[in-house]
Short mmCIF file of C-alpha atoms and ligand atoms in Angstrom, two decimals:
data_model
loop_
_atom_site.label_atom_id
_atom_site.label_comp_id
_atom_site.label_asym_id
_atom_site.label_seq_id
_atom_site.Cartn_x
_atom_site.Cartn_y
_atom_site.Cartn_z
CA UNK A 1 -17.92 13.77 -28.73
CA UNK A 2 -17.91 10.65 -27.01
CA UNK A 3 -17.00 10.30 -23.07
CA UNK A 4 -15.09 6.84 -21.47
CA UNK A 5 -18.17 4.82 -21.24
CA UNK A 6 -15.95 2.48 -18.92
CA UNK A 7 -15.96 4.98 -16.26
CA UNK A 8 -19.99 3.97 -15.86
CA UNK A 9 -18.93 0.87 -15.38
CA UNK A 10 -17.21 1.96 -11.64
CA UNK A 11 -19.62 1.08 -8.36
CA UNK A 12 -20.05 4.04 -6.57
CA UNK A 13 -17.50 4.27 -3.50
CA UNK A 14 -19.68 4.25 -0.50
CA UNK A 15 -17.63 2.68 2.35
CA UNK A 16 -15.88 5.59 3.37
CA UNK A 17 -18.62 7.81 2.92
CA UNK A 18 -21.10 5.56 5.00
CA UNK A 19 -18.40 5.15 7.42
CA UNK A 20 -18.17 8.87 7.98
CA UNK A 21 -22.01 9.74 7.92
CA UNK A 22 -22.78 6.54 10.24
CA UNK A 23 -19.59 7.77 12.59
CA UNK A 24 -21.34 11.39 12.50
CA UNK A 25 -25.18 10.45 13.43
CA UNK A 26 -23.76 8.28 16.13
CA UNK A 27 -21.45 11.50 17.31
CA UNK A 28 -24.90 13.83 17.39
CA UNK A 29 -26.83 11.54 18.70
CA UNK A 30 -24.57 10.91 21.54
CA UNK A 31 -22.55 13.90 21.96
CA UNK A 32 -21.04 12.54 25.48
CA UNK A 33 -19.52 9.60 23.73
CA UNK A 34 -16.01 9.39 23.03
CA UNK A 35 -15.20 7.72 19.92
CA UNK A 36 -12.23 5.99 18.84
CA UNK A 37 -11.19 5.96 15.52
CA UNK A 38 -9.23 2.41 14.68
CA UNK A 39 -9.61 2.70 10.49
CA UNK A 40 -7.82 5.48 9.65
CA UNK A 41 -5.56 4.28 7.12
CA UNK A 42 -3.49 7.84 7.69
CA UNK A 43 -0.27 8.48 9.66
CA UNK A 44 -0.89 10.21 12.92
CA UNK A 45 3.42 10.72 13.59
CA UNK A 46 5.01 13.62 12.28
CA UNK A 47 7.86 14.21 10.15
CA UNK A 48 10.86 12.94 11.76
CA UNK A 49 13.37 15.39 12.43
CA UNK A 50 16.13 14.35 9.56
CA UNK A 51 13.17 14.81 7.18
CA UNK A 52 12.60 18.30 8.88
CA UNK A 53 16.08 19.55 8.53
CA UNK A 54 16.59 18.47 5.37
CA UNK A 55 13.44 19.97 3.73
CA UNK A 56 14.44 23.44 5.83
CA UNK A 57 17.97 23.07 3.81
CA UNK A 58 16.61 23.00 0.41
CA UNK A 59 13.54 25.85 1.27
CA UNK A 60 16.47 27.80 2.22
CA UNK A 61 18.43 26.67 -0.92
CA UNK A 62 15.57 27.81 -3.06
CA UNK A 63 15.90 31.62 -2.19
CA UNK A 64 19.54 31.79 -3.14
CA UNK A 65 19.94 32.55 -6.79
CA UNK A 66 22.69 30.95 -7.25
CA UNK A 67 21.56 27.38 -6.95
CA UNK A 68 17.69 27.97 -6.86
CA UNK A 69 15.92 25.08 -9.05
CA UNK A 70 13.61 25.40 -11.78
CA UNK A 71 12.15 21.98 -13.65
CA UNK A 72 13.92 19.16 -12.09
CA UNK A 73 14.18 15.23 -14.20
CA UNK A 74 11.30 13.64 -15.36
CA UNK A 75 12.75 10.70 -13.26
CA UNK A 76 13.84 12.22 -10.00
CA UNK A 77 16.72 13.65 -8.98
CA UNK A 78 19.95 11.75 -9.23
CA UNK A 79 20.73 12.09 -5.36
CA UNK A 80 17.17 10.96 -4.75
CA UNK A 81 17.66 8.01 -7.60
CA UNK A 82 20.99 6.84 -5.27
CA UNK A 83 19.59 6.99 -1.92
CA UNK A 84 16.87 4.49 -3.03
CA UNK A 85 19.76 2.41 -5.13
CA UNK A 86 21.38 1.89 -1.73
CA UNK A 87 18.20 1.51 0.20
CA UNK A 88 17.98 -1.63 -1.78
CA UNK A 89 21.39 -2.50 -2.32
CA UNK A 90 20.97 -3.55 1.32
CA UNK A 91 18.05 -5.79 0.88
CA UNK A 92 20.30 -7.83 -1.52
CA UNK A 93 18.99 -5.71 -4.63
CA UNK A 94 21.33 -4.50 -7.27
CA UNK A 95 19.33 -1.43 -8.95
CA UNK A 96 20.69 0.91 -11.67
CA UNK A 97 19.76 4.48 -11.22
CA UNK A 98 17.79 4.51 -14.62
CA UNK A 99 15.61 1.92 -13.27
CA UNK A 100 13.79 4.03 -10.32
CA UNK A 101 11.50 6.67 -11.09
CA UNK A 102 10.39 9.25 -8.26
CA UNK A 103 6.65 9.97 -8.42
CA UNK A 104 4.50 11.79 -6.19
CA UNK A 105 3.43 8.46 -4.58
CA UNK A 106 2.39 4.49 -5.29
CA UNK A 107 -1.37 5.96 -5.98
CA UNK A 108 -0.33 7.48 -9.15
CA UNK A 109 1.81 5.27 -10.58
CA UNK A 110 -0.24 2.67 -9.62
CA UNK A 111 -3.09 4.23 -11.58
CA UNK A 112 -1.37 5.16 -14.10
CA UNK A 113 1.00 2.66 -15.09
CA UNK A 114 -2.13 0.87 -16.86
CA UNK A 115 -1.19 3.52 -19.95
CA UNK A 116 1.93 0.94 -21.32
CA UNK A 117 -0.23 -1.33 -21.90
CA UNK A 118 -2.87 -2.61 -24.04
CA UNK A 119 -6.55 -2.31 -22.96
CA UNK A 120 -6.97 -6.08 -24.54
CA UNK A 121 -4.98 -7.81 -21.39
CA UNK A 122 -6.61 -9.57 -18.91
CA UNK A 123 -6.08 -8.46 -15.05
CA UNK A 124 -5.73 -10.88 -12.18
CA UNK A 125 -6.47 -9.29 -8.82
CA UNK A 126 -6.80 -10.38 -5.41
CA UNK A 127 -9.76 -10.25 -3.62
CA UNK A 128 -9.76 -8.33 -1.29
CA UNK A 129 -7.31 -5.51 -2.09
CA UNK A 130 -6.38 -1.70 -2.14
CA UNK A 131 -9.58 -0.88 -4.53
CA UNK A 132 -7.35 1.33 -6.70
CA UNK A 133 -6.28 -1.71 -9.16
CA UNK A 134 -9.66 -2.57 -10.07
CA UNK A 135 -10.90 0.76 -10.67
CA UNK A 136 -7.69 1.71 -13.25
CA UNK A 137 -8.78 -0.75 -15.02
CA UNK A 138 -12.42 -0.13 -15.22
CA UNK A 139 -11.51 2.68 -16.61
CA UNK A 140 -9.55 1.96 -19.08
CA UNK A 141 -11.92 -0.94 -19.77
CA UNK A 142 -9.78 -4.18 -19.28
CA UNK A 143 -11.26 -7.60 -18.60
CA UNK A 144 -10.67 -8.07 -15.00
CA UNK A 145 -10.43 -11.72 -13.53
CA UNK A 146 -10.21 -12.24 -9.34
CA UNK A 147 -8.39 -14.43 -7.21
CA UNK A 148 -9.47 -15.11 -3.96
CA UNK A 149 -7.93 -14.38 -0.80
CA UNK A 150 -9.63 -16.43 2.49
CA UNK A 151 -9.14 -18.20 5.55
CA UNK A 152 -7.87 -21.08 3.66
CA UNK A 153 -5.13 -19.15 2.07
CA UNK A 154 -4.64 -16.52 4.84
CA UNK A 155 -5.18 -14.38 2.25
CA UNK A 156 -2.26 -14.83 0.53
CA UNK A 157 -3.83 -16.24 -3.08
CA UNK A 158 -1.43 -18.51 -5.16
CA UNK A 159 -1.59 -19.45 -8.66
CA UNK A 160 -2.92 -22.87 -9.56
CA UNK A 161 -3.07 -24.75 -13.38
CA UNK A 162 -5.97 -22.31 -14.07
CA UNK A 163 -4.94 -18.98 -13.52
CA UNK A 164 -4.88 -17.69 -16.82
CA UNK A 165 -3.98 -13.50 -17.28
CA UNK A 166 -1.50 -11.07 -18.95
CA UNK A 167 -0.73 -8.77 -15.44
CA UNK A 168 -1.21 -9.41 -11.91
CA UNK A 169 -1.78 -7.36 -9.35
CA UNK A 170 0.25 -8.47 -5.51
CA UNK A 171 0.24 -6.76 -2.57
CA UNK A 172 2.24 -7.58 0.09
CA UNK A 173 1.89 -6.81 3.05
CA UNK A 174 -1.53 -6.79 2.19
CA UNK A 175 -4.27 -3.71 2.36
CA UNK A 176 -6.25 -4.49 3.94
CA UNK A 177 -5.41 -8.31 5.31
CA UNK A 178 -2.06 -7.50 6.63
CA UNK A 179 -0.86 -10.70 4.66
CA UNK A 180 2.59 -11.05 3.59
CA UNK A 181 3.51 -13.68 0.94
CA UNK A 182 6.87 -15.42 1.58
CA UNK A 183 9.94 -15.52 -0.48
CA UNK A 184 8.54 -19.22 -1.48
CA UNK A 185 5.28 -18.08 -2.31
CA UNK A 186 6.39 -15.38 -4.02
CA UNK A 187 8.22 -17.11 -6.49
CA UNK A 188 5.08 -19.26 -7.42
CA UNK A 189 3.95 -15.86 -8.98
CA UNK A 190 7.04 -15.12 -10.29
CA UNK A 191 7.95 -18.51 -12.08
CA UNK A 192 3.65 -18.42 -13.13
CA UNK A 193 4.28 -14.78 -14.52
CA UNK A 194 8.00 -15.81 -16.70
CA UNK A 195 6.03 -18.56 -17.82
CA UNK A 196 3.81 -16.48 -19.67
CA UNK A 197 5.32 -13.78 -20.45
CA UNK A 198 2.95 -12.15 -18.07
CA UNK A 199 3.71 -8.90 -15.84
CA UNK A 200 3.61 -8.71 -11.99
CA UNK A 201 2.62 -4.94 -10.66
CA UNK A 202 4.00 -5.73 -6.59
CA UNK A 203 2.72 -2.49 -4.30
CA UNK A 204 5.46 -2.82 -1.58
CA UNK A 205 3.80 0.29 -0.05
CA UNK A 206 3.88 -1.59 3.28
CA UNK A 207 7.69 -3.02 3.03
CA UNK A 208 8.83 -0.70 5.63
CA UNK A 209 6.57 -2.79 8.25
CA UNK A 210 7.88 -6.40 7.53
CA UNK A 211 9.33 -7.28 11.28
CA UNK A 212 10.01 -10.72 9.69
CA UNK A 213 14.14 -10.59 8.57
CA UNK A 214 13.11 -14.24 6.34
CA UNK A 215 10.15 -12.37 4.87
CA UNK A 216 10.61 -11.01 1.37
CA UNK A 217 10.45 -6.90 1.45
CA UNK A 218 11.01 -6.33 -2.11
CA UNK A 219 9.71 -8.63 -5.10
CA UNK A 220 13.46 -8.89 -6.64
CA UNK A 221 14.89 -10.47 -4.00
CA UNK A 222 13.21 -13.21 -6.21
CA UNK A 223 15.28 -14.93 -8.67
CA UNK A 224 13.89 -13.93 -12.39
CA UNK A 225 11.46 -11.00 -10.75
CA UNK A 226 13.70 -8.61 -12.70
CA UNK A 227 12.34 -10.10 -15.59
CA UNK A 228 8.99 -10.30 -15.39
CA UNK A 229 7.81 -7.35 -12.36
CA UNK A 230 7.58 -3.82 -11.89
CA UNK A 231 7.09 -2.53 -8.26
CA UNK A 232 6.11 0.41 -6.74
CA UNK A 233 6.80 2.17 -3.23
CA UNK A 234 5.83 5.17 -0.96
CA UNK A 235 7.33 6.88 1.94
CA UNK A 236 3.60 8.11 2.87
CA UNK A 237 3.56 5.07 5.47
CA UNK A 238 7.52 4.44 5.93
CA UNK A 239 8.19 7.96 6.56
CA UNK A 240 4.69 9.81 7.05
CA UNK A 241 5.08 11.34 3.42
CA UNK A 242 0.92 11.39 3.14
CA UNK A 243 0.58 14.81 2.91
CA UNK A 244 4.03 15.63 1.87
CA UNK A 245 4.02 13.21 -1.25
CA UNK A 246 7.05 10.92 -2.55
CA UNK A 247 7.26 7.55 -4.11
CA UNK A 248 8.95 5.43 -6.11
CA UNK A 249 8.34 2.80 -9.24
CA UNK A 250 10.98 0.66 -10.48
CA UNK A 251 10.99 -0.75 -13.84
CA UNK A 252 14.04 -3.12 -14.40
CA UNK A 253 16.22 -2.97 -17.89
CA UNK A 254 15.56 -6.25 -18.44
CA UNK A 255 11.57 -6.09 -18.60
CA UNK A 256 10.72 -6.85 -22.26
CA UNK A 257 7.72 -7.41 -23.78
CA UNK A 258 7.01 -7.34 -27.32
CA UNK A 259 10.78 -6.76 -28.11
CA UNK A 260 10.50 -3.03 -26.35
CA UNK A 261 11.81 -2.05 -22.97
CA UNK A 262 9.04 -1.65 -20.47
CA UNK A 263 11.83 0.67 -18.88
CA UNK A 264 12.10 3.05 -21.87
CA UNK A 265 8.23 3.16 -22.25
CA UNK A 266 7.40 3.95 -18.41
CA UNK A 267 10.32 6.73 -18.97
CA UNK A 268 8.21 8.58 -22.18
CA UNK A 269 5.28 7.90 -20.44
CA UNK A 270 6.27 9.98 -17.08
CA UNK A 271 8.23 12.70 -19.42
CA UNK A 272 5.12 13.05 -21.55
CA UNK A 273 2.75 13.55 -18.59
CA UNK A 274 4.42 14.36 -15.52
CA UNK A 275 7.58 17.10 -14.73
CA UNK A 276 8.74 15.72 -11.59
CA UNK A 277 8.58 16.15 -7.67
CA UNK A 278 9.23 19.26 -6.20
CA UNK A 279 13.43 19.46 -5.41
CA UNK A 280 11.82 20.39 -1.47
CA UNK A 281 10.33 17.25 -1.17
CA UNK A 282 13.35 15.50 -2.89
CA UNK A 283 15.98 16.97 -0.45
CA UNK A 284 13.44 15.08 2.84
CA UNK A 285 12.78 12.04 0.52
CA UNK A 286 16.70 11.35 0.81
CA UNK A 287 17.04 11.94 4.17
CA UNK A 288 14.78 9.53 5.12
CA UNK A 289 17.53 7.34 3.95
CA UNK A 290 20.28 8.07 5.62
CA UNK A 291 21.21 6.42 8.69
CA UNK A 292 19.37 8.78 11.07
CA UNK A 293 16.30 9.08 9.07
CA UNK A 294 16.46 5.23 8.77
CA UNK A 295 16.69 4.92 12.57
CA UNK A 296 14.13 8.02 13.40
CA UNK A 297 11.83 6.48 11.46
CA UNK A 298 12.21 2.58 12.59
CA UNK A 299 11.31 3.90 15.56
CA UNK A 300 7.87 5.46 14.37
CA UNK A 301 7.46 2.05 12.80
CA UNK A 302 7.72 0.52 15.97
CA UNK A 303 5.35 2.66 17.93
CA UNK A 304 2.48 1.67 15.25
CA UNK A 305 3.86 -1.64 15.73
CA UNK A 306 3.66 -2.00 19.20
CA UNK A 307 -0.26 -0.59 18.65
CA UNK A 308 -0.20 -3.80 16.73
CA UNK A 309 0.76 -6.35 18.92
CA UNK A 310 -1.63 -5.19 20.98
CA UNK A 311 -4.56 -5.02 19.43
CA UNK A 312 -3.56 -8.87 17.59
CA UNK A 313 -2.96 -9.89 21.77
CA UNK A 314 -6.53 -8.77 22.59
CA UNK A 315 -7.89 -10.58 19.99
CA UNK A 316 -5.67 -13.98 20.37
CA UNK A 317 -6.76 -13.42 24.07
CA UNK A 318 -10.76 -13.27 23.02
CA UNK A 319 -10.25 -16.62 20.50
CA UNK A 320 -10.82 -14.08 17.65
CA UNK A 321 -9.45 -15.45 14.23
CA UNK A 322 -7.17 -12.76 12.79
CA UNK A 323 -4.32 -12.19 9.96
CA UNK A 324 -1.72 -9.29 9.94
CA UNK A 325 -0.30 -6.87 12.88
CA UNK A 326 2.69 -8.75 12.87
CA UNK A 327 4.45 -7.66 9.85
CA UNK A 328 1.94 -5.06 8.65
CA UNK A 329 -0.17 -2.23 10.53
CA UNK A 330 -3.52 -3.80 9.70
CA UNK A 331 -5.02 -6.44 11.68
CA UNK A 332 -7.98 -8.43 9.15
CA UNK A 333 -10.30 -10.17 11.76
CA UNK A 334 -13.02 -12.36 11.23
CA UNK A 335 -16.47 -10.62 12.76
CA UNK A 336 -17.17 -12.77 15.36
CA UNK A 337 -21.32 -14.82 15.78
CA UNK A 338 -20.78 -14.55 11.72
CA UNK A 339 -21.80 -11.42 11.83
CA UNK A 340 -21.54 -9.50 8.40
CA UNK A 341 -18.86 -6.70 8.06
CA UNK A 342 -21.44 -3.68 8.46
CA UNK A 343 -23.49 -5.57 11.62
CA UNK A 344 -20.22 -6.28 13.42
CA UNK A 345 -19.26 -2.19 12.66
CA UNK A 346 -22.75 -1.42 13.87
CA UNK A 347 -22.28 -3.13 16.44
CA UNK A 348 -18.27 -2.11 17.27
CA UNK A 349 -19.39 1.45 17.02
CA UNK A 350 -22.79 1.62 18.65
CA UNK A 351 -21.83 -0.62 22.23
CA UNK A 352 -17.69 -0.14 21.91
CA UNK A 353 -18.11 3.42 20.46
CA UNK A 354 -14.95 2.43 18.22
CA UNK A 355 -15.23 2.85 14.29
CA UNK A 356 -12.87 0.52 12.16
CA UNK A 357 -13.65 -0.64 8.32
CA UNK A 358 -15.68 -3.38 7.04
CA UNK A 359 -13.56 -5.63 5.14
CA UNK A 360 -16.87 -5.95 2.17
CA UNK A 361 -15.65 -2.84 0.75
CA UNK A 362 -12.20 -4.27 -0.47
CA UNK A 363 -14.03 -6.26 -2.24
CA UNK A 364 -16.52 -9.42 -1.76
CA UNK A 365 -14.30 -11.78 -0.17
CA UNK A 366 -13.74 -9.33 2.40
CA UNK A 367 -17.84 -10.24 3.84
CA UNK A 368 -17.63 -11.18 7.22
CA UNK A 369 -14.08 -9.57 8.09
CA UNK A 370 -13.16 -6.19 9.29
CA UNK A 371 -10.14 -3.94 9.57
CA UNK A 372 -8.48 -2.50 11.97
CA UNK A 373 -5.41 0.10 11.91
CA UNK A 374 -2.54 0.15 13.66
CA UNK A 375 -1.98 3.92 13.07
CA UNK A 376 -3.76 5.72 16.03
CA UNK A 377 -2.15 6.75 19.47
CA UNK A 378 -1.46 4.29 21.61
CA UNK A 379 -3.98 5.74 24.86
CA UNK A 380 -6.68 5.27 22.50
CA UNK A 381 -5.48 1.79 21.35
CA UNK A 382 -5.27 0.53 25.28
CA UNK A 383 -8.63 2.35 25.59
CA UNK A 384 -10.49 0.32 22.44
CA UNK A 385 -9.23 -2.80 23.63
CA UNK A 386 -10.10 -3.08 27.12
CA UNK A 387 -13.46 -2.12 25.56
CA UNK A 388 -13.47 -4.80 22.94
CA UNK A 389 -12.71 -7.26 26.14
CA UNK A 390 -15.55 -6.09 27.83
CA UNK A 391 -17.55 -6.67 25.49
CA UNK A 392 -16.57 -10.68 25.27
CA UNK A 393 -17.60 -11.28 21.64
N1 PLP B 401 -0.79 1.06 -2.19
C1 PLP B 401 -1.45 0.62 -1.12
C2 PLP B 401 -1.58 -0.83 -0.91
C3 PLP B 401 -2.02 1.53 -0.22
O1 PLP B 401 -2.70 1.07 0.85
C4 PLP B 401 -1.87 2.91 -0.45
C5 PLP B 401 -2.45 3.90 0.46
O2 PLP B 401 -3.22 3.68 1.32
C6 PLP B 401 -1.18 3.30 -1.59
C7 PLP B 401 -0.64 2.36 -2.43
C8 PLP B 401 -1.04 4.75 -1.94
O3 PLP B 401 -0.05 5.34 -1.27
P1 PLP B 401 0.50 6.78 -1.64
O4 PLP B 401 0.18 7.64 -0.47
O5 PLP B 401 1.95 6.59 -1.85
O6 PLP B 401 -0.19 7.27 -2.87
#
């Protein structure tokens, strides 16, 4: 018996730990202290109330015999499958039902859409990013190649004449920099990956946040990205689905490689190892796109939003170089005296008594920068700020 060696090969994730067990010795020592959380990366909003109703119909639904549902598809549920077909229709996105797949969220199929495909590829990630896409495929024990995000780039990393790889990783808007690429940069990936006959994995898990109308929210509003890009979505941020679980992965028809249909193979993966989302969940996932659910939860959006703007005023106000809060609820600052990421949380939490994320653990580029989270109540945001000003970094 042999285990996955790779797995060795993973760094120990301290940064939330040492967040929480630096956040709790500063708590006991200083028990009169109120501390404000700015990193949770969590929805603090409820359930809107579409999302309410409509899970309270199909609970209902599911003590009546005569339509009570067992197994549901591998793939989702048809009405589920339609809702997001016409979600994108109106981003300018033609989708055929066959092509989304509802998962339990973008972690998992994120994670484990590595299985199509061969452990020989090379990976091109940013740096920094969500840490999930580098530790998939440490696991499964593929060579792993960065590009780097920085103030330079604003974090948005293009491809050059070098930038050699078989799949690439894009987020946008960005975890943790906020970023969003543009419709024009975006199609330097996609024209780099058709090239090469190279795959693009896009995590729009943020789309729902893009203020920007000219900003790209989906990756095939790209001409070609149907060929050459698979993207994945949530509702755990669009429609606080964190704890309740629901996303969705679209693999288009026309995504060959190696004269097979990506489509087909994502399809006997999920049937093979997954047996669908719960119909409950289903019934609220649709709701939250109808035209009330839409609207109900815009206007969550725009309460984190408004958190946003102004935490990114504060820190235009105190000549702090930032990226993101405007289309995204993370604001990436630069530490200011060059302090490094863990002396300026030190530092935020012992004097400001406000805990946010050092950007070092998404990865190395990420030294010297620091998140903050747009997701809190918006007392507490006022209250962290005029702290921060006091403070005059
Ligand atoms: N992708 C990114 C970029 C994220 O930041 C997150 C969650 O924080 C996810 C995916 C996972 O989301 P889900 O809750 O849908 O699994």
């Amino acid at each position: 018996m042999k285990i996955n060696t790779n797995y060795l090969n993973l760094k120990d994730s301290y940064l939330f730990a040492t967040v929480s067990r630096k956040v709790a010795e500063y708590k006991a020592a200083n028990p009169s202290k109120e501390v404000i959380s700015l990193g949770i990366g969590d929805v603090t909003l409820p359930l809107v109330p579409a999302v309410i109703d409509a899970m309270h119909r199909a609970v209902s639904e599911m003590g009546n015999a005569d339509i009570f549902k067992g197994y549901g598809e591998y793939q989702g549920y048809d009405f589920l499958r339609q809702a997001v077909c016409g979600y994108y229709a109106k981003k300018g996105v033609r989708l055929d039902e066959n092509e989304v797949f509802i998962g339990d969220g973008a972690k998992s199929d994120v994670g484990n859409i590595v299985d199509i495909f061969d452990t020989d590829n090379t990976v091109i990630i940013p740096d920094p990013v969500y840490p999930v896409y580098v530790d998939t495929n440490i696991m499964s024990g593929r060579k792993i190649t960065f590009v780097n995000g920085n103030e330079q780039n604003n974090f948005l990393p293009l491809p050059d004449e070098s930038t050699e790889g078989d799949i690439v990783y894009l987020c946008s808007p960005n975890n943790p920099t906020g970023a969003v690429y543009t419709k024009e940069q975006l199609k330097l990936w996609v024209d780099w990956a058709l090239e090469r006959d190279a795959v693009i994995l896009f995590d729009g898990a943020y789309e729902a946040y893009v203020q920007d109308s000219d900003l790209p929210t989906s990756i095939y509003q790209i001409p070609g990205a149907k060929e050459c890009a698979i993207e994945f979505c949530s509702l755990s941020k669009t429609a606080g689905f964190t704890g309740v679980r629901c996303g969705y992965t679209i693999v288009p028809n026309s995504l060959i490689r190696n004269d097979t249909s990506l489509n087909k193979m994502w399809l006997r993966r999920q049937s093979t190892k997954f047996n669908g989302l719960s119909y409950i969940v289903q019934r609220g996932a649709e709701a939250v796109f109808t035209d009330e659910g839409l609207r109900q939860n815009r206007e969550n959006i725009g309460y984190y939003m408004e958190n946003a703007r102004i935490m990114a005023d504060t820190l235009t106000e105190l000549g702090i170089w930032f990226t993101g809060g405007e289309n995204s609820p993370y604001i990436w600052l630069k530490c200011p005296g060059n302090m490094s990421s863990w002396e300026f949380f030190d530092l935020l939490l012992n004097e400001c008594n406000i805990v946010g994320t050092p950007g070092v653990g998404f990865g190395q580029n990420g030294e010297g920068f620091f998140r903050l989270t747009a997701f809190g109540n918006r007392d507490d945001v006022i209250k962290a700020m005029d702290r921060i000003r006091k403070m005059r970094f």
